[in-house]
mmCIF file with all atom_site columns, C-alpha atoms in Angstrom:
data_model
loop_
_atom_site.group_PDB
_atom_site.id
_atom_site.type_symbol
_atom_site.label_atom_id
_atom_site.label_alt_id
_atom_site.label_comp_id
_atom_site.label_asym_id
_atom_site.label_entity_id
_atom_site.label_seq_id
_atom_site.pdbx_PDB_ins_code
_atom_site.Cartn_x
_atom_site.Cartn_y
_atom_site.Cartn_z
_atom_site.occupancy
_atom_site.B_iso_or_equiv
_atom_site.pdbx_formal_charge
_atom_site.auth_seq_id
_atom_site.auth_comp_id
_atom_site.auth_asym_id
_atom_site.auth_atom_id
_atom_site.pdbx_PDB_model_num
ATOM 1   C CA . UNK J 1 1   ? 0.315  -14.955 -17.498 1.00 45.00 ? 1   UNK J CA 1
ATOM 2   C CA . UNK J 1 2   ? -2.186 -17.719 -17.866 1.00 48.00 ? 2   UNK J CA 1
ATOM 3   C CA . UNK J 1 3   ? -5.877 -17.042 -17.173 1.00 64.00 ? 3   UNK J CA 1
ATOM 4   C CA . UNK J 1 4   ? -5.727 -19.926 -14.670 1.00 88.00 ? 4   UNK J CA 1
ATOM 5   C CA . UNK J 1 5   ? -3.699 -18.203 -12.004 1.00 95.00 ? 5   UNK J CA 1
ATOM 6   C CA . UNK J 1 6   ? -4.073 -17.589 -8.325  1.00 96.00 ? 6   UNK J CA 1
ATOM 7   C CA . UNK J 1 7   ? -3.380 -14.615 -6.111  1.00 97.00 ? 7   UNK J CA 1
ATOM 8   C CA . UNK J 1 8   ? -2.084 -15.032 -2.592  1.00 97.00 ? 8   UNK J CA 1
ATOM 9   C CA . UNK J 1 9   ? -2.900 -12.200 -0.194  1.00 98.00 ? 9   UNK J CA 1
ATOM 10  C CA . UNK J 1 10  ? -1.205 -11.319 3.065   1.00 98.00 ? 10  UNK J CA 1
ATOM 11  C CA . UNK J 1 11  ? -1.574 -8.516  5.563   1.00 98.00 ? 11  UNK J CA 1
ATOM 12  C CA . UNK J 1 12  ? 0.491  -7.458  8.550   1.00 98.00 ? 12  UNK J CA 1
ATOM 13  C CA . UNK J 1 13  ? 0.262  -4.511  10.902  1.00 98.00 ? 13  UNK J CA 1
ATOM 14  C CA . UNK J 1 14  ? 3.653  -2.905  11.485  1.00 98.00 ? 14  UNK J CA 1
ATOM 15  C CA . UNK J 1 15  ? 4.289  -0.556  14.415  1.00 98.00 ? 15  UNK J CA 1
ATOM 16  C CA . UNK J 1 16  ? 6.153  1.942   12.268  1.00 98.00 ? 16  UNK J CA 1
ATOM 17  C CA . UNK J 1 17  ? 5.156  4.859   10.057  1.00 98.00 ? 17  UNK J CA 1
ATOM 18  C CA . UNK J 1 18  ? 4.542  4.175   6.343   1.00 98.00 ? 18  UNK J CA 1
ATOM 19  C CA . UNK J 1 19  ? 7.799  5.942   5.403   1.00 97.00 ? 19  UNK J CA 1
ATOM 20  C CA . UNK J 1 20  ? 9.831  3.396   7.375   1.00 98.00 ? 20  UNK J CA 1
ATOM 21  C CA . UNK J 1 21  ? 7.898  0.450   5.968   1.00 98.00 ? 21  UNK J CA 1
ATOM 22  C CA . UNK J 1 22  ? 8.364  1.830   2.449   1.00 98.00 ? 22  UNK J CA 1
ATOM 23  C CA . UNK J 1 23  ? 12.109 1.934   3.133   1.00 98.00 ? 23  UNK J CA 1
ATOM 24  C CA . UNK J 1 24  ? 11.981 -1.715  4.238   1.00 98.00 ? 24  UNK J CA 1
ATOM 25  C CA . UNK J 1 25  ? 10.844 -2.667  0.713   1.00 98.00 ? 25  UNK J CA 1
ATOM 26  C CA . UNK J 1 26  ? 13.118 -0.292  -1.228  1.00 98.00 ? 26  UNK J CA 1
ATOM 27  C CA . UNK J 1 27  ? 16.459 -0.302  0.611   1.00 98.00 ? 27  UNK J CA 1
ATOM 28  C CA . UNK J 1 28  ? 18.905 -3.200  0.185   1.00 98.00 ? 28  UNK J CA 1
ATOM 29  C CA . UNK J 1 29  ? 20.180 -3.079  3.774   1.00 98.00 ? 29  UNK J CA 1
ATOM 30  C CA . UNK J 1 30  ? 16.651 -2.917  5.157   1.00 98.00 ? 30  UNK J CA 1
ATOM 31  C CA . UNK J 1 31  ? 15.544 -5.892  3.005   1.00 98.00 ? 31  UNK J CA 1
ATOM 32  C CA . UNK J 1 32  ? 18.430 -7.891  4.458   1.00 98.00 ? 32  UNK J CA 1
ATOM 33  C CA . UNK J 1 33  ? 17.175 -7.145  7.977   1.00 98.00 ? 33  UNK J CA 1
ATOM 34  C CA . UNK J 1 34  ? 13.821 -8.871  7.446   1.00 98.00 ? 34  UNK J CA 1
ATOM 35  C CA . UNK J 1 35  ? 13.543 -10.778 4.166   1.00 98.00 ? 35  UNK J CA 1
ATOM 36  C CA . UNK J 1 36  ? 16.689 -11.997 2.407   1.00 98.00 ? 36  UNK J CA 1
ATOM 37  C CA . UNK J 1 37  ? 20.345 -12.663 3.180   1.00 98.00 ? 37  UNK J CA 1
ATOM 38  C CA . UNK J 1 38  ? 21.468 -10.400 0.322   1.00 98.00 ? 38  UNK J CA 1
ATOM 39  C CA . UNK J 1 39  ? 19.670 -7.764  -1.705  1.00 98.00 ? 39  UNK J CA 1
ATOM 40  C CA . UNK J 1 40  ? 20.359 -5.386  -4.562  1.00 98.00 ? 40  UNK J CA 1
ATOM 41  C CA . UNK J 1 41  ? 17.640 -2.922  -5.521  1.00 98.00 ? 41  UNK J CA 1
ATOM 42  C CA . UNK J 1 42  ? 17.053 0.095   -7.735  1.00 98.00 ? 42  UNK J CA 1
ATOM 43  C CA . UNK J 1 43  ? 13.619 1.302   -6.565  1.00 98.00 ? 43  UNK J CA 1
ATOM 44  C CA . UNK J 1 44  ? 12.313 3.190   -9.578  1.00 98.00 ? 44  UNK J CA 1
ATOM 45  C CA . UNK J 1 45  ? 10.063 2.159   -12.455 1.00 98.00 ? 45  UNK J CA 1
ATOM 46  C CA . UNK J 1 46  ? 12.019 -0.402  -14.513 1.00 98.00 ? 46  UNK J CA 1
ATOM 47  C CA . UNK J 1 47  ? 14.610 -0.617  -11.705 1.00 98.00 ? 47  UNK J CA 1
ATOM 48  C CA . UNK J 1 48  ? 15.927 -4.030  -10.712 1.00 98.00 ? 48  UNK J CA 1
ATOM 49  C CA . UNK J 1 49  ? 15.315 -6.167  -7.652  1.00 98.00 ? 49  UNK J CA 1
ATOM 50  C CA . UNK J 1 50  ? 17.593 -9.106  -6.797  1.00 98.00 ? 50  UNK J CA 1
ATOM 51  C CA . UNK J 1 51  ? 17.155 -11.081 -3.580  1.00 98.00 ? 51  UNK J CA 1
ATOM 52  C CA . UNK J 1 52  ? 18.914 -14.221 -2.492  1.00 98.00 ? 52  UNK J CA 1
ATOM 53  C CA . UNK J 1 53  ? 19.034 -16.497 0.510   1.00 97.00 ? 53  UNK J CA 1
ATOM 54  C CA . UNK J 1 54  ? 21.861 -18.642 1.863   1.00 98.00 ? 54  UNK J CA 1
ATOM 55  C CA . UNK J 1 55  ? 19.650 -21.734 1.446   1.00 95.00 ? 55  UNK J CA 1
ATOM 56  C CA . UNK J 1 56  ? 20.098 -21.448 -2.340  1.00 96.00 ? 56  UNK J CA 1
ATOM 57  C CA . UNK J 1 57  ? 16.898 -19.646 -3.353  1.00 95.00 ? 57  UNK J CA 1
ATOM 58  C CA . UNK J 1 58  ? 17.033 -16.396 -5.292  1.00 97.00 ? 58  UNK J CA 1
ATOM 59  C CA . UNK J 1 59  ? 14.639 -14.169 -7.188  1.00 98.00 ? 59  UNK J CA 1
ATOM 60  C CA . UNK J 1 60  ? 14.898 -11.322 -9.627  1.00 98.00 ? 60  UNK J CA 1
ATOM 61  C CA . UNK J 1 61  ? 12.390 -8.748  -10.671 1.00 98.00 ? 61  UNK J CA 1
ATOM 62  C CA . UNK J 1 62  ? 11.700 -5.256  -11.833 1.00 98.00 ? 62  UNK J CA 1
ATOM 63  C CA . UNK J 1 63  ? 9.845  -2.484  -10.064 1.00 98.00 ? 63  UNK J CA 1
ATOM 64  C CA . UNK J 1 64  ? 6.850  -1.198  -12.011 1.00 98.00 ? 64  UNK J CA 1
ATOM 65  C CA . UNK J 1 65  ? 5.283  1.066   -9.368  1.00 98.00 ? 65  UNK J CA 1
ATOM 66  C CA . UNK J 1 66  ? 7.257  2.996   -6.790  1.00 98.00 ? 66  UNK J CA 1
ATOM 67  C CA . UNK J 1 67  ? 5.041  5.378   -4.830  1.00 98.00 ? 67  UNK J CA 1
ATOM 68  C CA . UNK J 1 68  ? 5.045  6.269   -1.112  1.00 96.00 ? 68  UNK J CA 1
ATOM 69  C CA . UNK J 1 69  ? 1.961  4.136   -0.462  1.00 97.00 ? 69  UNK J CA 1
ATOM 70  C CA . UNK J 1 70  ? 2.228  1.480   -3.194  1.00 98.00 ? 70  UNK J CA 1
ATOM 71  C CA . UNK J 1 71  ? 4.949  -0.677  -4.690  1.00 98.00 ? 71  UNK J CA 1
ATOM 72  C CA . UNK J 1 72  ? 4.764  -3.294  -7.401  1.00 98.00 ? 72  UNK J CA 1
ATOM 73  C CA . UNK J 1 73  ? 7.429  -5.511  -8.880  1.00 98.00 ? 73  UNK J CA 1
ATOM 74  C CA . UNK J 1 74  ? 7.803  -8.701  -10.848 1.00 98.00 ? 74  UNK J CA 1
ATOM 75  C CA . UNK J 1 75  ? 9.128  -11.829 -9.141  1.00 98.00 ? 75  UNK J CA 1
ATOM 76  C CA . UNK J 1 76  ? 10.845 -14.742 -10.858 1.00 97.00 ? 76  UNK J CA 1
ATOM 77  C CA . UNK J 1 77  ? 12.244 -17.112 -8.278  1.00 96.00 ? 77  UNK J CA 1
ATOM 78  C CA . UNK J 1 78  ? 14.638 -19.986 -8.776  1.00 95.00 ? 78  UNK J CA 1
ATOM 79  C CA . UNK J 1 79  ? 12.647 -22.965 -10.040 1.00 93.00 ? 79  UNK J CA 1
ATOM 80  C CA . UNK J 1 80  ? 9.441  -20.997 -10.600 1.00 95.00 ? 80  UNK J CA 1
ATOM 81  C CA . UNK J 1 81  ? 7.743  -21.958 -13.889 1.00 95.00 ? 81  UNK J CA 1
ATOM 82  C CA . UNK J 1 82  ? 7.345  -18.274 -14.768 1.00 95.00 ? 82  UNK J CA 1
ATOM 83  C CA . UNK J 1 83  ? 7.363  -14.698 -13.533 1.00 97.00 ? 83  UNK J CA 1
ATOM 84  C CA . UNK J 1 84  ? 4.739  -13.451 -11.100 1.00 98.00 ? 84  UNK J CA 1
ATOM 85  C CA . UNK J 1 85  ? 3.820  -10.035 -9.705  1.00 98.00 ? 85  UNK J CA 1
ATOM 86  C CA . UNK J 1 86  ? 3.932  -8.597  -6.187  1.00 98.00 ? 86  UNK J CA 1
ATOM 87  C CA . UNK J 1 87  ? 1.954  -5.536  -5.140  1.00 98.00 ? 87  UNK J CA 1
ATOM 88  C CA . UNK J 1 88  ? 2.397  -3.923  -1.736  1.00 98.00 ? 88  UNK J CA 1
ATOM 89  C CA . UNK J 1 89  ? 0.007  -1.290  -0.390  1.00 98.00 ? 89  UNK J CA 1
ATOM 90  C CA . UNK J 1 90  ? 0.866  0.718   2.735   1.00 98.00 ? 90  UNK J CA 1
ATOM 91  C CA . UNK J 1 91  ? -1.983 2.263   4.735   1.00 98.00 ? 91  UNK J CA 1
ATOM 92  C CA . UNK J 1 92  ? -1.564 4.275   7.953   1.00 98.00 ? 92  UNK J CA 1
ATOM 93  C CA . UNK J 1 93  ? -3.506 2.531   10.714  1.00 97.00 ? 93  UNK J CA 1
ATOM 94  C CA . UNK J 1 94  ? -3.583 2.605   14.523  1.00 96.00 ? 94  UNK J CA 1
ATOM 95  C CA . UNK J 1 95  ? -0.349 4.551   14.840  1.00 96.00 ? 95  UNK J CA 1
ATOM 96  C CA . UNK J 1 96  ? 1.480  2.213   12.464  1.00 98.00 ? 96  UNK J CA 1
ATOM 97  C CA . UNK J 1 97  ? 1.120  0.813   8.963   1.00 98.00 ? 97  UNK J CA 1
ATOM 98  C CA . UNK J 1 98  ? -1.075 -1.899  7.537   1.00 98.00 ? 98  UNK J CA 1
ATOM 99  C CA . UNK J 1 99  ? 0.865  -3.773  4.858   1.00 98.00 ? 99  UNK J CA 1
ATOM 100 C CA . UNK J 1 100 ? -1.345 -5.486  2.275   1.00 98.00 ? 100 UNK J CA 1
ATOM 101 C CA . UNK J 1 101 ? 0.635  -7.718  -0.064  1.00 98.00 ? 101 UNK J CA 1
ATOM 102 C CA . UNK J 1 102 ? -0.732 -9.515  -3.117  1.00 98.00 ? 102 UNK J CA 1
ATOM 103 C CA . UNK J 1 103 ? 1.395  -12.029 -4.974  1.00 98.00 ? 103 UNK J CA 1
ATOM 104 C CA . UNK J 1 104 ? -0.406 -12.731 -8.244  1.00 98.00 ? 104 UNK J CA 1
ATOM 105 C CA . UNK J 1 105 ? 0.073  -14.659 -11.445 1.00 98.00 ? 105 UNK J CA 1
ATOM 106 C CA . UNK J 1 106 ? 0.879  -17.915 -9.669  1.00 97.00 ? 106 UNK J CA 1
ATOM 107 C CA . UNK J 1 107 ? -0.176 -20.801 -11.853 1.00 95.00 ? 107 UNK J CA 1
ATOM 108 C CA . UNK J 1 108 ? -2.807 -23.230 -10.641 1.00 88.00 ? 108 UNK J CA 1
ATOM 109 C CA . UNK J 1 109 ? -1.302 -26.359 -12.204 1.00 88.00 ? 109 UNK J CA 1
ATOM 110 C CA . UNK J 1 110 ? 0.795  -29.026 -10.525 1.00 91.00 ? 110 UNK J CA 1
ATOM 111 C CA . UNK J 1 111 ? 4.031  -27.476 -11.821 1.00 92.00 ? 111 UNK J CA 1
ATOM 112 C CA . UNK J 1 112 ? 3.249  -24.480 -9.578  1.00 95.00 ? 112 UNK J CA 1
ATOM 113 C CA . UNK J 1 113 ? 2.219  -26.422 -6.446  1.00 91.00 ? 113 UNK J CA 1
ATOM 114 C CA . UNK J 1 114 ? 5.644  -26.368 -4.793  1.00 92.00 ? 114 UNK J CA 1
ATOM 115 C CA . UNK J 1 115 ? 6.343  -22.767 -5.741  1.00 93.00 ? 115 UNK J CA 1
ATOM 116 C CA . UNK J 1 116 ? 2.948  -21.600 -4.439  1.00 94.00 ? 116 UNK J CA 1
ATOM 117 C CA . UNK J 1 117 ? 3.553  -23.277 -1.075  1.00 94.00 ? 117 UNK J CA 1
ATOM 118 C CA . UNK J 1 118 ? 7.024  -21.766 -0.761  1.00 94.00 ? 118 UNK J CA 1
ATOM 119 C CA . UNK J 1 119 ? 5.662  -18.318 -1.665  1.00 95.00 ? 119 UNK J CA 1
ATOM 120 C CA . UNK J 1 120 ? 3.046  -18.640 1.088   1.00 96.00 ? 120 UNK J CA 1
ATOM 121 C CA . UNK J 1 121 ? 5.596  -19.686 3.691   1.00 96.00 ? 121 UNK J CA 1
ATOM 122 C CA . UNK J 1 122 ? 8.097  -17.055 2.582   1.00 96.00 ? 122 UNK J CA 1
ATOM 123 C CA . UNK J 1 123 ? 5.765  -14.065 2.735   1.00 98.00 ? 123 UNK J CA 1
ATOM 124 C CA . UNK J 1 124 ? 4.149  -15.184 5.988   1.00 98.00 ? 124 UNK J CA 1
ATOM 125 C CA . UNK J 1 125 ? 7.532  -15.548 7.661   1.00 97.00 ? 125 UNK J CA 1
ATOM 126 C CA . UNK J 1 126 ? 8.943  -12.433 6.016   1.00 98.00 ? 126 UNK J CA 1
ATOM 127 C CA . UNK J 1 127 ? 6.098  -10.162 7.072   1.00 98.00 ? 127 UNK J CA 1
ATOM 128 C CA . UNK J 1 128 ? 6.259  -11.512 10.631  1.00 98.00 ? 128 UNK J CA 1
ATOM 129 C CA . UNK J 1 129 ? 9.996  -10.709 10.610  1.00 98.00 ? 129 UNK J CA 1
ATOM 130 C CA . UNK J 1 130 ? 9.248  -7.229  9.297   1.00 98.00 ? 130 UNK J CA 1
ATOM 131 C CA . UNK J 1 131 ? 6.840  -6.640  12.191  1.00 98.00 ? 131 UNK J CA 1
ATOM 132 C CA . UNK J 1 132 ? 9.517  -7.720  14.666  1.00 97.00 ? 132 UNK J CA 1
ATOM 133 C CA . UNK J 1 133 ? 12.187 -5.343  13.353  1.00 93.00 ? 133 UNK J CA 1
#
């Protein structure tokens, strides 16, 4: 990844225990409830992650960290100039879970402008959906 990259950060409080939120990021059926129209996952180090949406967008990646309180995976979406990295940290808080998500390695150049905006909108909407389910 280029030294000129940006990291987008998001946080969302979820009224569910960390174990359930962890499942939402590691179970194909659960991912389809809040994030994508279809999902295939193998949540283990070097395991795959495929997500796709009916609107024509899709992404693929590979899990690098799979722990009860932290997940990390690569993300290479359709039309993205390159692969990026997503890290999710789950912290018990106020009877629920605080989800902190960092999407890093996003280029700062004009070729990344559209992708960066879509990533922002996607995670914001996705995490709000997660909180509602």
